[in-house]
PDB file of C-alpha atoms in Angstrom:
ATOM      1  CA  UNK A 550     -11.114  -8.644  -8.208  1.00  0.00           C
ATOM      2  CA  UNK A 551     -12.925  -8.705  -5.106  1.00  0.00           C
ATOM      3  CA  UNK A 552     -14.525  -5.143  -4.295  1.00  0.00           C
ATOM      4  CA  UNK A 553     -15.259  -4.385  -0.724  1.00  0.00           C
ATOM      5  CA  UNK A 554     -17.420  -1.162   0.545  1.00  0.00           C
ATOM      6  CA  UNK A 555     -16.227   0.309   3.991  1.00  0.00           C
ATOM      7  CA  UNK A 556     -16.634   3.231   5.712  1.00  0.00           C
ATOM      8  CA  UNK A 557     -14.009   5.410   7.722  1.00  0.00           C
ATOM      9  CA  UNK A 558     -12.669   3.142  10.425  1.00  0.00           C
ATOM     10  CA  UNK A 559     -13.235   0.359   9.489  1.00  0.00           C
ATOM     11  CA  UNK A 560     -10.049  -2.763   8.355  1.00  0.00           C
ATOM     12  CA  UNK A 561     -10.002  -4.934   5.535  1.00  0.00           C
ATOM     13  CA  UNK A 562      -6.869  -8.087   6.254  1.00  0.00           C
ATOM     14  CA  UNK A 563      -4.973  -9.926   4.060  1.00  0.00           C
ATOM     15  CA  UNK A 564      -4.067 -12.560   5.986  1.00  0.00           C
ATOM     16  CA  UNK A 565      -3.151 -12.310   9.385  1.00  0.00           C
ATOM     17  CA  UNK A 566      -0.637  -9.832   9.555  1.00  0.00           C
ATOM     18  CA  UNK A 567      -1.528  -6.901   6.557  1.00  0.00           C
ATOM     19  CA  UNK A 568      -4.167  -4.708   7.931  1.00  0.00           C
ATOM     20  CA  UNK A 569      -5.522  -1.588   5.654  1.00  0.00           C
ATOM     21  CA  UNK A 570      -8.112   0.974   7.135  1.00  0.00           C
ATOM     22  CA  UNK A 571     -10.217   3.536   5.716  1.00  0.00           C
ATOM     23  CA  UNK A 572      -8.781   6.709   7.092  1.00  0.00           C
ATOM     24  CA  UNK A 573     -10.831   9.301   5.338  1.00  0.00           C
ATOM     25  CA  UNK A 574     -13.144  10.055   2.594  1.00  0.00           C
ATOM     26  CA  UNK A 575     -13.503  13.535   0.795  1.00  0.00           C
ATOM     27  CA  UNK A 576     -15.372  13.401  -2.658  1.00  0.00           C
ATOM     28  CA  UNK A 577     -13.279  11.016  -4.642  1.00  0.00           C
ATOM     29  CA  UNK A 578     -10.048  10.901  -2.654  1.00  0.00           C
ATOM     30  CA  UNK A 579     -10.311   7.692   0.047  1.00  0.00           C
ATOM     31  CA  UNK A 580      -7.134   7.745   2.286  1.00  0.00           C
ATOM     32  CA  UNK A 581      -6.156   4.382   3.405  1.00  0.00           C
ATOM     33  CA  UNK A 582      -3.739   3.383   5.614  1.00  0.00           C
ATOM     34  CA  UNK A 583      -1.736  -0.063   5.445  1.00  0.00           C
ATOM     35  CA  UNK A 584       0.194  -1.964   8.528  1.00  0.00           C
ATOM     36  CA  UNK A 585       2.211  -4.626   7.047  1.00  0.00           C
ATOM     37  CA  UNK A 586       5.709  -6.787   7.990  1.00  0.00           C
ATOM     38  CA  UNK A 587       8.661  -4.795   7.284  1.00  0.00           C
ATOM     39  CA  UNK A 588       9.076  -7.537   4.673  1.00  0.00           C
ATOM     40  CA  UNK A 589       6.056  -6.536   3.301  1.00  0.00           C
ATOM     41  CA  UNK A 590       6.856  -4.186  -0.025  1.00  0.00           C
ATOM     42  CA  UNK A 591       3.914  -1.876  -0.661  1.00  0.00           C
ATOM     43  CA  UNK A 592       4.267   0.554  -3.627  1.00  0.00           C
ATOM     44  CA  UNK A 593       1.648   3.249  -4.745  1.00  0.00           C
ATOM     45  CA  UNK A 594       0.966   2.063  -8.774  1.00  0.00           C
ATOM     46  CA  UNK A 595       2.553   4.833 -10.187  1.00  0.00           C
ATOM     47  CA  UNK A 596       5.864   3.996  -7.855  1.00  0.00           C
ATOM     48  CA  UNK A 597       5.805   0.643  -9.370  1.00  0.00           C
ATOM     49  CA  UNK A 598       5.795   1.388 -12.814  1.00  0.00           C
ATOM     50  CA  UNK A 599       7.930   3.695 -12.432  1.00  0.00           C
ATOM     51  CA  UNK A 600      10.538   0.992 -10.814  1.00  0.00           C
ATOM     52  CA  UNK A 601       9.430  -1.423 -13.373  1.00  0.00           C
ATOM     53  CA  UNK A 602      10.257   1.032 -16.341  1.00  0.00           C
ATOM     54  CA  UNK A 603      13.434   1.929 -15.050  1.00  0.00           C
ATOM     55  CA  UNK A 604      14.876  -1.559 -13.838  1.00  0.00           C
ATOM     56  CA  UNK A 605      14.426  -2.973 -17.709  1.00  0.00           C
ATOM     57  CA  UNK A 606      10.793  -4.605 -16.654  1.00  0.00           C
ATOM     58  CA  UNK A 607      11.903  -7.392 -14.279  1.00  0.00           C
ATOM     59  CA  UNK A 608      11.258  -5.119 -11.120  1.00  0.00           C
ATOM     60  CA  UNK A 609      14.408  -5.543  -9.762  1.00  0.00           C
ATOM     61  CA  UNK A 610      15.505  -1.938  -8.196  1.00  0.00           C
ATOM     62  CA  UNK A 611      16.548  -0.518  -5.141  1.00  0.00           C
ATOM     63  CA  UNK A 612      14.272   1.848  -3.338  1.00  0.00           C
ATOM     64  CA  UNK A 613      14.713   4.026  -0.326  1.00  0.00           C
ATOM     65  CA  UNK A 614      11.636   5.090   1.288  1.00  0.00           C
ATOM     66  CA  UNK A 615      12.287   7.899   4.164  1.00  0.00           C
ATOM     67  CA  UNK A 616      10.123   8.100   7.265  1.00  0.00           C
ATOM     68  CA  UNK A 617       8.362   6.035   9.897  1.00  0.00           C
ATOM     69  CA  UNK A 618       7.018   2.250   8.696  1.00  0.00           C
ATOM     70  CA  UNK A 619       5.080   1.176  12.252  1.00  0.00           C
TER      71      UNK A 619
END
């Protein structure tokens, strides 16, 4: 694992097109936001397990997210 320290405004990329930036820091609660591709699936961990538990383990399962992706 590769452990990065930032501070608020500041980008971290994955590649060329995934871009995540340190929105905000209180105490131990760092918001981040993430631009990816549309193609690009990115789950919170909890939302994943959750999709892995309930789709038998091989992750296959439909799942609508509501709200702006830009």
């Amino acid at each position: 694992m590769l452990v990065l320290a930032r501070k608020v405004g500041e980008d971290i990329y994955l590649d060329d097109d995934i871009r995540i930036t340190i929105v905000s820091i209180h105490g131990s609660i760092c918001k981040v936001g993430i631009e990816a591709p549309k193609e690009v699936r990115v789950l919170r961990a909890e939302v994943r397990k959750r999709i892995r538990k309930e789709s038998g383990g091989d992750g296959v399962l439909e799942v609508r997210v509501e709200g702006p992706r830009d």
